[in-house]
XYZ file of C-alpha atoms in Angstrom:
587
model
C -14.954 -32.719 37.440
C -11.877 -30.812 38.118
C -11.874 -27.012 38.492
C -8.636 -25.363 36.769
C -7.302 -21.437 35.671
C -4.752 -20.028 33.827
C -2.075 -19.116 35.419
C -0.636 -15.698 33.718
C 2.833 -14.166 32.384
C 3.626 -10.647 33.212
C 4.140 -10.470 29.120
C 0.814 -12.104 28.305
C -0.741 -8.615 26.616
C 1.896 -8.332 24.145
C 2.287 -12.020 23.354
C -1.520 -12.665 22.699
C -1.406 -9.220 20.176
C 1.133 -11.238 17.659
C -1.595 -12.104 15.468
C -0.820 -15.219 12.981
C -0.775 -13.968 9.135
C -3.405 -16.982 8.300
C -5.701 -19.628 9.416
C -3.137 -22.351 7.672
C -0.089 -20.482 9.606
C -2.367 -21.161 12.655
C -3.121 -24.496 12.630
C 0.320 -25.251 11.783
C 1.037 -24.183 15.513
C -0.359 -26.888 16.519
C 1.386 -29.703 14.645
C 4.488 -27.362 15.785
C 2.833 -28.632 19.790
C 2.915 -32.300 18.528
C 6.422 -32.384 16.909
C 7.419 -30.790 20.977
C 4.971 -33.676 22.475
C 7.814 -36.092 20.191
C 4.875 -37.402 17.999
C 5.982 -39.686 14.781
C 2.658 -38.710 13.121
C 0.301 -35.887 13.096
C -3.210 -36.411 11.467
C -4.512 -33.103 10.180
C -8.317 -32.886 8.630
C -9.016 -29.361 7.065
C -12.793 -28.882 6.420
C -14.338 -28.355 2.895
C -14.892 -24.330 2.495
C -18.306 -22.870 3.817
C -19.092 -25.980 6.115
C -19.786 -26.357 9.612
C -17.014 -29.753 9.675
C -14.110 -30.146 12.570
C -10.583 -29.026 12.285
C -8.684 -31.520 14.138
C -5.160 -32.160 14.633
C -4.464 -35.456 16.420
C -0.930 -36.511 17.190
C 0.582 -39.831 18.787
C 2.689 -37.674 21.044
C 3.122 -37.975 24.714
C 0.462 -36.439 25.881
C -0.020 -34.590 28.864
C -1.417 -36.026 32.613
C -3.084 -33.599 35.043
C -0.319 -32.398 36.743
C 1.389 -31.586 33.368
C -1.442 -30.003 31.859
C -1.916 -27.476 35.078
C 2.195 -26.923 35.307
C 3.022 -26.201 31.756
C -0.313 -25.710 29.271
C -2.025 -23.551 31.384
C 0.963 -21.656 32.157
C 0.680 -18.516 29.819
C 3.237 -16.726 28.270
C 6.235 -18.577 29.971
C 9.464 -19.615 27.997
C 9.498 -23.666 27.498
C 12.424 -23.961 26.958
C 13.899 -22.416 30.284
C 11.737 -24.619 32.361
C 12.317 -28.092 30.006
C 15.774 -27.380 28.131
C 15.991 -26.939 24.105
C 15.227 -30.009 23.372
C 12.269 -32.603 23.517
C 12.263 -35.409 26.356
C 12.329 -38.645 24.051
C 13.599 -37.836 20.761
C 15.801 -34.874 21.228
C 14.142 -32.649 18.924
C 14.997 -28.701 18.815
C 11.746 -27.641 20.713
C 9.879 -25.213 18.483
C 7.377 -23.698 20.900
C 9.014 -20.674 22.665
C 6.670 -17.882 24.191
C 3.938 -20.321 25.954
C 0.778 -19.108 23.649
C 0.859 -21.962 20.945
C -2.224 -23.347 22.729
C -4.167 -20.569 21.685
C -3.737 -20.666 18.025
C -6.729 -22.542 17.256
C -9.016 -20.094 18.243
C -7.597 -17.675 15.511
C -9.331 -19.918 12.967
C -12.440 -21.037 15.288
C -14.631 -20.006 18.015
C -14.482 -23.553 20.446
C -11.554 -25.389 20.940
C -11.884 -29.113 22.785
C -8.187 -30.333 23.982
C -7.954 -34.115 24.457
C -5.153 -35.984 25.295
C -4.124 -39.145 26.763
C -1.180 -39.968 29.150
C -0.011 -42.718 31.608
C -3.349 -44.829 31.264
C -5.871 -40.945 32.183
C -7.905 -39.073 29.191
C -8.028 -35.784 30.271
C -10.341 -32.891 28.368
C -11.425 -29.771 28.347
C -12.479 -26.978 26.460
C -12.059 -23.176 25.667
C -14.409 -21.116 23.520
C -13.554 -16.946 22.202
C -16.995 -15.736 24.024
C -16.048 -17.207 27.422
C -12.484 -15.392 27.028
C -14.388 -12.477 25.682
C -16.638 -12.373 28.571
C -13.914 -11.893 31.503
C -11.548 -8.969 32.285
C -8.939 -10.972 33.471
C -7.942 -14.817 32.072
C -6.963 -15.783 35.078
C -10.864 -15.813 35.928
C -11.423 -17.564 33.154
C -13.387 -21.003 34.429
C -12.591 -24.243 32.679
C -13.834 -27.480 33.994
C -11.706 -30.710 32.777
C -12.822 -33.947 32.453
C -10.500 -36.991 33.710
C -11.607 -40.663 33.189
C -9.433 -43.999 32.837
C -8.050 -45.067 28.954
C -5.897 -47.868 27.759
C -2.434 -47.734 29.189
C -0.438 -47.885 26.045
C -2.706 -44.840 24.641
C -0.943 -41.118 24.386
C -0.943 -38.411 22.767
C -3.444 -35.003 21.742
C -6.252 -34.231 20.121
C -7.429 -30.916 19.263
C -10.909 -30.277 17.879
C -12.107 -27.067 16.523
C -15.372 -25.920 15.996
C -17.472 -23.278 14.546
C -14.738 -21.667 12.308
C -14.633 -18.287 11.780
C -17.069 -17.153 8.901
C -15.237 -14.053 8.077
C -11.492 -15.689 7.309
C -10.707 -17.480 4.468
C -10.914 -20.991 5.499
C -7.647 -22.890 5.317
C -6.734 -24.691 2.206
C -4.760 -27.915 2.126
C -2.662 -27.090 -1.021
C -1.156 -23.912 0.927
C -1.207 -25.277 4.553
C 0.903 -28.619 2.861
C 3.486 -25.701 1.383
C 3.818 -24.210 4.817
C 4.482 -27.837 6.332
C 7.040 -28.473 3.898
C 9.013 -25.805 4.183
C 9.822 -26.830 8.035
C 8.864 -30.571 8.194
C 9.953 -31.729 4.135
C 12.588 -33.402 5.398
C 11.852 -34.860 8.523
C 12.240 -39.073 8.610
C 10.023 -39.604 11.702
C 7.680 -37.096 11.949
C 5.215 -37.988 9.183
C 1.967 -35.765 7.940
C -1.113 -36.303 7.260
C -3.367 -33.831 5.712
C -7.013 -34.802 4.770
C -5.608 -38.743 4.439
C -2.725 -37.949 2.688
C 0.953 -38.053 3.512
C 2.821 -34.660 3.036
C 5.620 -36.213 0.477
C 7.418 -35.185 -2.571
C 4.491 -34.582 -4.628
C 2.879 -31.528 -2.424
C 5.388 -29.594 -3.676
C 4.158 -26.890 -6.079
C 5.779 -27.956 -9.259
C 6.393 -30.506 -11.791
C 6.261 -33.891 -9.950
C 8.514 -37.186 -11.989
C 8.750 -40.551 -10.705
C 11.137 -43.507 -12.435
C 11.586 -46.622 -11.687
C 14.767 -48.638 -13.357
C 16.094 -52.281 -12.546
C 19.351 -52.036 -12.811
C 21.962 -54.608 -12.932
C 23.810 -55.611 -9.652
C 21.553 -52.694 -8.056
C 18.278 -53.610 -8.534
C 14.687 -51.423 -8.509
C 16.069 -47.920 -8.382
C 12.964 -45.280 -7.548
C 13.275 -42.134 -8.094
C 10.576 -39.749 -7.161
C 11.496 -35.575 -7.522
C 9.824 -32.364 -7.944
C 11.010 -29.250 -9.776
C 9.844 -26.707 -7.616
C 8.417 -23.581 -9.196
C 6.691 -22.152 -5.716
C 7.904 -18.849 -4.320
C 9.261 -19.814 -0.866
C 12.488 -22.011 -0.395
C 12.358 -25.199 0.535
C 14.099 -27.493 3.231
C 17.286 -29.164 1.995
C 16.392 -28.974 -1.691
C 18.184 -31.766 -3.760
C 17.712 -35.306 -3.896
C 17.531 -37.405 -0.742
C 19.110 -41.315 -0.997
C 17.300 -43.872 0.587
C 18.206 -47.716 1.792
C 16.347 -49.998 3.550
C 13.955 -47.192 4.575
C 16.311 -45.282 5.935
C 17.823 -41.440 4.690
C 21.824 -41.662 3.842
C 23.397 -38.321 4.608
C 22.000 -35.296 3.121
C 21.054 -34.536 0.085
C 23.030 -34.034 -2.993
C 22.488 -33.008 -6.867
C 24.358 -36.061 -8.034
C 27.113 -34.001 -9.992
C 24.719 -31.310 -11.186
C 26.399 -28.940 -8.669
C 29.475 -29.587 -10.477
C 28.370 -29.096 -13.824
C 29.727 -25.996 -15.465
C 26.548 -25.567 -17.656
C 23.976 -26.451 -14.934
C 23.085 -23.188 -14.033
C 23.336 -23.050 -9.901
C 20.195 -21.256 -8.763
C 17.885 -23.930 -10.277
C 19.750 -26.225 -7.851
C 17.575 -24.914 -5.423
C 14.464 -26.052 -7.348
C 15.100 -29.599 -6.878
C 13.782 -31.987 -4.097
C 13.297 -35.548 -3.816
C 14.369 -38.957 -3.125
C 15.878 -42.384 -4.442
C 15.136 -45.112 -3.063
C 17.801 -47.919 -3.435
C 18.418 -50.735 -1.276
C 20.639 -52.526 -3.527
C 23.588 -49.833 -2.119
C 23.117 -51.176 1.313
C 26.529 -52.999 1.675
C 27.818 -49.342 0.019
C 27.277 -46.772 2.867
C 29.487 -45.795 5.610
C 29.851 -47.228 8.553
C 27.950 -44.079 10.114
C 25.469 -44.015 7.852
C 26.477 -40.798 7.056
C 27.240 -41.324 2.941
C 27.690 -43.688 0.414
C 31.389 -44.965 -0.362
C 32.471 -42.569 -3.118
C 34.133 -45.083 -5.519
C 31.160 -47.667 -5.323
C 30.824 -48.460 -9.163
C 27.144 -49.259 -7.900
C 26.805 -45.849 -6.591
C 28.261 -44.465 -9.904
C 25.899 -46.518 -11.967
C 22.972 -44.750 -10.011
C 24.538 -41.499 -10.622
C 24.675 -41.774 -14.555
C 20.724 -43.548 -14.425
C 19.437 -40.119 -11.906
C 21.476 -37.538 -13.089
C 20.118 -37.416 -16.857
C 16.780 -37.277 -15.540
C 17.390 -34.854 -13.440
C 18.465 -32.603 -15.846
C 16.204 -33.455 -18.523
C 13.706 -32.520 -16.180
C 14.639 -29.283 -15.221
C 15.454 -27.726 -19.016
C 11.809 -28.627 -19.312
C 10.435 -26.567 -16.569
C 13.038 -23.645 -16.938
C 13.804 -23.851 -20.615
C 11.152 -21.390 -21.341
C 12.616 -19.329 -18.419
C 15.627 -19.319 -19.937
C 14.434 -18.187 -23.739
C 12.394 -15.329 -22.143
C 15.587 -14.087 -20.605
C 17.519 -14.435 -23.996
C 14.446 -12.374 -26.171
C 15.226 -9.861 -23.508
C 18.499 -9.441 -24.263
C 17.909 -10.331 -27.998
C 15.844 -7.293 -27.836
C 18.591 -5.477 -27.349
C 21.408 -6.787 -29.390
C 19.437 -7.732 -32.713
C 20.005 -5.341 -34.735
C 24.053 -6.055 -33.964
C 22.958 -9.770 -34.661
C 21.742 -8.564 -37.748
C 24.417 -6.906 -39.225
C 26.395 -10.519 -38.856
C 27.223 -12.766 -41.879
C 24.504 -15.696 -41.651
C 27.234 -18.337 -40.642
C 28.375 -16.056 -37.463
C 24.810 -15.156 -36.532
C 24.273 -18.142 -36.264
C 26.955 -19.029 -33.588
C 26.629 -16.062 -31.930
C 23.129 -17.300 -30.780
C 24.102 -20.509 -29.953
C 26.721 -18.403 -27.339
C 24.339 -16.322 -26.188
C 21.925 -19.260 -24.832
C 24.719 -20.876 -23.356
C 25.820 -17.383 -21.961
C 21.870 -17.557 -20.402
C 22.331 -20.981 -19.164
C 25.320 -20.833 -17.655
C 24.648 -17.466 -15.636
C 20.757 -17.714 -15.240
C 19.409 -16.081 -12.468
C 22.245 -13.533 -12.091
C 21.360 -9.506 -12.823
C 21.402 -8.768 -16.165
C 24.137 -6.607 -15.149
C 26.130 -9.424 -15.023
C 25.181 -11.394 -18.022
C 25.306 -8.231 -20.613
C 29.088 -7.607 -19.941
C 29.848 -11.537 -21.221
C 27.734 -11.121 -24.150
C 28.732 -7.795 -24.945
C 32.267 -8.889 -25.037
C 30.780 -12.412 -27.292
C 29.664 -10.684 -29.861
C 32.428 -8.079 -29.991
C 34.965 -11.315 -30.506
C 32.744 -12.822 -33.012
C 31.989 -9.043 -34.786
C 36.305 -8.722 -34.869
C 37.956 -11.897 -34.795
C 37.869 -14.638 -38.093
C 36.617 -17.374 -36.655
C 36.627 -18.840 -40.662
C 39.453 -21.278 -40.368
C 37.564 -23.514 -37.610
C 34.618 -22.377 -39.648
C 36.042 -23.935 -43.385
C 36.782 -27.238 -41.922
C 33.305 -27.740 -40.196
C 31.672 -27.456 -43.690
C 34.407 -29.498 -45.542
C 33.126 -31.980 -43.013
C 29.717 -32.153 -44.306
C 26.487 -33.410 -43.189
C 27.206 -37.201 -43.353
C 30.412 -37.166 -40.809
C 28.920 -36.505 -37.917
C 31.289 -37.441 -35.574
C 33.367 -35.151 -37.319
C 31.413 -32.210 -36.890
C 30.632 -32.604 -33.590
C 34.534 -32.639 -32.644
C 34.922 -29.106 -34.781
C 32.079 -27.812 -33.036
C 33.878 -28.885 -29.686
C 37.039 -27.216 -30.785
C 34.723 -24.182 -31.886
C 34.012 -23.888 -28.355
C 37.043 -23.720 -26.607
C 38.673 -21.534 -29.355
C 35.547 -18.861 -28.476
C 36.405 -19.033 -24.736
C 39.942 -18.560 -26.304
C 39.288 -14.923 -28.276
C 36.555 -13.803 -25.030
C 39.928 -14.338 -22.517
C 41.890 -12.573 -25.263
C 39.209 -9.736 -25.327
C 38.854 -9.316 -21.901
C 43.086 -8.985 -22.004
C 43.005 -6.804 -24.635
C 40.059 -4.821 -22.801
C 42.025 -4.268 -19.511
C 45.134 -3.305 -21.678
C 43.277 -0.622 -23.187
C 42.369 0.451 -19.348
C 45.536 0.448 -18.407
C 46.585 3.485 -21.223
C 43.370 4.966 -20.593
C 44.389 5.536 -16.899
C 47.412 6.678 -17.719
C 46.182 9.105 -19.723
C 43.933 10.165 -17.510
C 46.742 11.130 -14.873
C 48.361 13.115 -17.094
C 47.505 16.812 -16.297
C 48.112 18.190 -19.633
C 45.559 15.725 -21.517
C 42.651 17.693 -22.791
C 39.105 17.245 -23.254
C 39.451 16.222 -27.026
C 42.497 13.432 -26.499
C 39.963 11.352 -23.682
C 36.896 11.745 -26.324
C 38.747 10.492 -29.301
C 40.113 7.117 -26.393
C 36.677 6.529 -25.064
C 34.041 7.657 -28.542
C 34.305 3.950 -29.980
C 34.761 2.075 -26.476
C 31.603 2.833 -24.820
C 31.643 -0.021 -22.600
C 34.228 1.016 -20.120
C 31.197 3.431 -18.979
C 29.217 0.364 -18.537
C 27.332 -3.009 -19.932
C 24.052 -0.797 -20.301
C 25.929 1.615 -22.672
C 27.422 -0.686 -25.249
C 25.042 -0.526 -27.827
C 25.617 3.025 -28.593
C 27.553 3.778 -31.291
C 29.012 7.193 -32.884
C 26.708 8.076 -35.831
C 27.715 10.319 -38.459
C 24.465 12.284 -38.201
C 24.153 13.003 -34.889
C 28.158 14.443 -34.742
C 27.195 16.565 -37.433
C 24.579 18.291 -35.476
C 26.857 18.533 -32.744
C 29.548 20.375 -34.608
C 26.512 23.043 -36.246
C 25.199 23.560 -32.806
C 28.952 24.413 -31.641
C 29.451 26.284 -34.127
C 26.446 28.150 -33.787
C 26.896 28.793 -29.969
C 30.719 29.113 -29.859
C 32.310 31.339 -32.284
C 34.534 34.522 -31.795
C 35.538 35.268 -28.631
C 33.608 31.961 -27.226
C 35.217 29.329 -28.893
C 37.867 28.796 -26.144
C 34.960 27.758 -23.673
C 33.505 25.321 -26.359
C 32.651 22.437 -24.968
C 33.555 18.549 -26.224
C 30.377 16.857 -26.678
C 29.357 13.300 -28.389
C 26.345 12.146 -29.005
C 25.405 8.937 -29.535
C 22.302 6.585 -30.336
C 21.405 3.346 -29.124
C 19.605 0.511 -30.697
C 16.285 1.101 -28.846
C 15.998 4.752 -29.839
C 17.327 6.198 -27.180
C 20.119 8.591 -26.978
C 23.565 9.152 -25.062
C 25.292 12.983 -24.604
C 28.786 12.926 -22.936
C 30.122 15.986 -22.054
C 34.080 15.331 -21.276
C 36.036 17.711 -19.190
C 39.774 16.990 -18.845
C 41.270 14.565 -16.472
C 42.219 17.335 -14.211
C 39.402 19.379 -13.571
C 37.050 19.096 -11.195
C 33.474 19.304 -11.796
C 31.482 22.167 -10.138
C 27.707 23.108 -10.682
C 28.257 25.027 -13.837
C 29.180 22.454 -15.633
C 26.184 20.199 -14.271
C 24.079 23.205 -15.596
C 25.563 23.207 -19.130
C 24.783 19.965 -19.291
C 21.524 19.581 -18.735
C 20.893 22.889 -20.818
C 22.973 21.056 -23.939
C 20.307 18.479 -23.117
C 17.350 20.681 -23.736
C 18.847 22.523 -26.862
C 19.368 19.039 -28.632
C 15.905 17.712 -27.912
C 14.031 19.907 -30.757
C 16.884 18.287 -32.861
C 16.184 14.291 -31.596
C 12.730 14.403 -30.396
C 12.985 12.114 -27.643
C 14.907 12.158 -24.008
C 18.812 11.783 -23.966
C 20.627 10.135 -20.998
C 23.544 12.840 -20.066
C 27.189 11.397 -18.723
C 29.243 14.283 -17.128
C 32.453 12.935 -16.080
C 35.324 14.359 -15.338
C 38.954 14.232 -13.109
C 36.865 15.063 -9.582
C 33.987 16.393 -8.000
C 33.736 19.941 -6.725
C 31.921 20.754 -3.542
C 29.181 22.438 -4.905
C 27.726 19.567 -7.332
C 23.962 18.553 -6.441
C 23.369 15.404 -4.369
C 22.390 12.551 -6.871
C 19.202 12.634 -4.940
C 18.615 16.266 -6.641
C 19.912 15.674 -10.220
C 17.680 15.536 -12.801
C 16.613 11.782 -14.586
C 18.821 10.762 -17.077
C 21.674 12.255 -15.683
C 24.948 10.992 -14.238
C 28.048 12.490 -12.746
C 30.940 10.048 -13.030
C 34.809 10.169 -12.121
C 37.501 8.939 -14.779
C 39.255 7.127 -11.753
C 35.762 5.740 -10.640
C 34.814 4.514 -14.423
C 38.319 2.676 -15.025
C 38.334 0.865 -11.415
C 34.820 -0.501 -12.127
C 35.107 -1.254 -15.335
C 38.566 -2.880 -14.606
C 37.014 -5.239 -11.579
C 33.805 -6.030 -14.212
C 36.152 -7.519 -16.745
C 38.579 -9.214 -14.027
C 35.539 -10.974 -12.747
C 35.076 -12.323 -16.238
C 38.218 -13.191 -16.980
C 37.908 -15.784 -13.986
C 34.783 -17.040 -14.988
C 36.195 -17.678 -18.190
C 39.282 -19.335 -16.678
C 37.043 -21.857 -14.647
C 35.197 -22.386 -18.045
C 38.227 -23.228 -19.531
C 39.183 -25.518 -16.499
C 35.949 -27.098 -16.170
């Protein structure tokens, strides 16, 4: 029986205070100690909830002699790294232990922790408990006694037992301590998992698991095995690993999907997996780094994966996809409404490729391109392309589905010509707009029935005829005689959700002060006994004065905006389309 103590860091107070977020975070400190130790396999068994069973993590690491254990476990608080280098002895691993406490992680999630390992033909073991640490004012008085007898020569690595778990934390659960693995260790080839006698693989991700399997000619068995990940943290090299003769080629790829215009690119992220196919092993590089691009094999495993693949992902993000379209469709039905049946129809089919191609991005994004969709299907006659898909008729098939092709590029056709049109009409309106002797009335009449340059979230209003007249009989009312010359230039206008939009213009050249903030916001609360419900305000104008409010101190609703400020943005939104629509076209 062998005597031993800690031997103590300066920085051991503050280390030991880092408290791990859970039990499963915990434990998975010490499969982080086995994957240092170079293990190839780590043996986890979680207990069933409410029971007095072991936690025990057993790796076939390196394990540690005497001398080792009293030079670097019992040395507390110490940087690893600066002592051994970044990287493990055998395998050259990127150490993960760094501050020297590791070893004490197990007693977050249990009272008693046993340590044995096995090194160089000696078992050594010992144990630490919470009420001996408890019962000391210093650790380095902690006592320990460690056991060392003889074991097989060829035997190494660690065992870590722990015992009466902590009653008042939740006790660790498989399903979320497999997530945590897999998010560091998913794609590791020679460190394999176990958790309660089963292998962290493909399947433990939180999702919707697939597996093929396809002969296929001159390749042979082709088995694909992938998840479609809908869990909240991101996982390790998503995409689908290829593997030969039980061993990983390269990283892994989407097999084309990342080059697929209509794919949409965040749910790239969702996918991970492998293919296992031996039949490509005359077909990858001579450092196994790839497989040789123009291998008609390699192609003939693309076209069988891909398909699947994507099949696989409309089903788990399909629905995504619709409730992000009802959103919008919210929005824009009544505009859908007012559409002749045959262009309603079309505009839909748009929109959901419009939500396919950009899903994931802010709605401020995706409005602009369908604003400007169903403006070029609302303007433009679309009815020769239209004509010859129904002189086509049902039966010719092939027909219509070439129309409907050329239906496609002609609408990515009128959006570019829309979006050119669009940033014409900017270029006028900025001219104007530096001309000092423009008044209020000539920028209202330019902007009244081109709402969007203000924005994607404003281009559903629309002028109505009701709403101007109360406008005019409240100006009239308020500015007559000797007023009229201050009367203001207002337009009010409703949206297709109820809600309403006041614009007060001021000329290009003057510069907004307070006043006009105040006048305003008082228009505001004159026109509410005449709408009933809230109205967003838009004060713009040529510049700001000094003594506007802070936009911190402005009332909801309200908005002080800049001419100059209003073209540039609206200018770079619709450049930004016009390239997407260009690499549509190109694609």
């Amino acid at each position: 029986m062998t005597k031993i103590s800690f031997n103590v860091d300066t920085r051991l107070a503050k280390l030991l205070s880092q408290n791990y977020r859970s039990s499963e975070r915990a434990i998975k400190e010490l499969v982080d100690n086995a994957w240092d130790a170079d293990s190839e396999e780590v043996i986890v068994t979680l207990p069933q909830a409410m029971t007095d069973e072991l936690i025990v993590v057993e790796d076939n690491g390196s394990g540690m002699t005497e001398e080792e254990i009293l030079r670097e476990y019992l040395h507390i608080a110490s940087d690893r790294r600066k002592r051994r280098g970044d990287l493990t002895q055998k395998k050259h691993r990127k150490v993960k232990g760094k501050k020297g406490i590791g070893k004490f992680a197990g007693l977050m999630a249990a009272n008693s922790m046993l340590v044995e390992t096995w090194a160089r033909g000696k078992k050594c073991q010992f144990s630490i408990s919470t009420s001996a640490l408890e019962s000391i004012d210093s650790i380095e008085r902690l006592p320990i006694e460690m056991d060392i007898s003889d074991c097989l020569s060829e035997k190494h690595g660690t065992r870590i037992s722990l015992t009466s778990l902590h009653q008042h934390m939740a006790f660790p659960q498989p399903e979320k301590f497999r997530q945590i693995l897999l998010q560091e260790y998913g794609r590791e080839d020679d460190f394999n998992i176990f958790v309660n006698d089963k292998e962290l693989d493909i399947d433990d991700v939180i999702g919707t698991y697939t597996s093929h399997a396809q002969n296929l000619p001159d390749v042979g068995d082709v088995n694909l095995r992938f998840t479609v990940s809908n869990q909240k943290g991101k996982l390790k090299q998503p995409g689908i690993s290829i593997r030969v003769g039980g061993k990983i080629v390269g990283k892994p790829g989407f097999f084309g999907l990342d080059e697929a215009d209509d794919f949409p690119k965040k749910l790239l992220a969702k996918i991970y997996g492998e293919v296992e196919v031996d039949g490509l092993k005359d077909h990858v590089t001579a450092d196994w780094g790839a497989l040789v691009e123009n291998s008609e094999l390699y192609k003939s495993v693309l076209d069988y994966v891909a398909p699947i693949i994507r099949e696989k992902v409309r089903e788990a993000y399909g629905r995504d996809i619709a409730m992000a379209q009802a959103r919008l469709q919210k929005k824009i039905n009544e505009r859908l409404a007012a559409l002749p049946e045959y262009k309603r129809q079309f505009a839909e089919k748009s929109i959901t490729a419009v939500l396919g191609k950009y899903y994931g991005e802010p709605e401020s994004k995706v409005e602009p391109v369908v604003s400007v969709l169903l403006d070029a299907v609302e303007r433009t006659d679309y009815r020769a392309i239209l004509d010859y898909i129904h002189e086509a008729g049902h039966s010719d098939i092939a027909k219509v589905a070439s129309v409907l092709s050329e239906f496609g590029l002609a609408e990515l056709a009128i959006l570019g010509e829309q979006v050119k049109s669009r940033l014409e009409f900017l270029e006028h309106l900025e001219r104007l707009c530096k001309d000092n002797s423009v008044k209020e009335d000539a920028v209202h009449s330019a902007l009244e029935k081109n709402l969007w340059v203000f924005g994607h979230e404003y281009f559903l209003f629309s002028s109505n005829i009701t709403l101007k007249r109360q406008i005019e009989e409240y100006l009239n009312m308020k500015y007559t005689g000797d007023r009229s010359s201050r009367r203001p230039d207002l337009m009010l206008s409703a949206g297709y959700s109820g809600t309403h939009l006041l614009i007060e213009f001021k000329r290009p050249s003057h510069a907004l002060k307070y006043v006009d903030y105040q006048q305003a916001t008082q228009y505001r609360n004159d026109f509410r006994k005449y709408i009933g419900t809230d109205i967003e305000i838009l004060l713009i104008g040529g510049k700001r004065g000094n003594d506007l409010p802070e936009s911190v101190n402005i009332e909801p609703n309200t908005s002080i905006i800049i001419f100059n400020e209003v073209i540039s943005r609206s200018r770079n939104q619709l450049n930004w389309l016009l390239q997407e629509l260009g690499g549509s076209a190109h694609a």
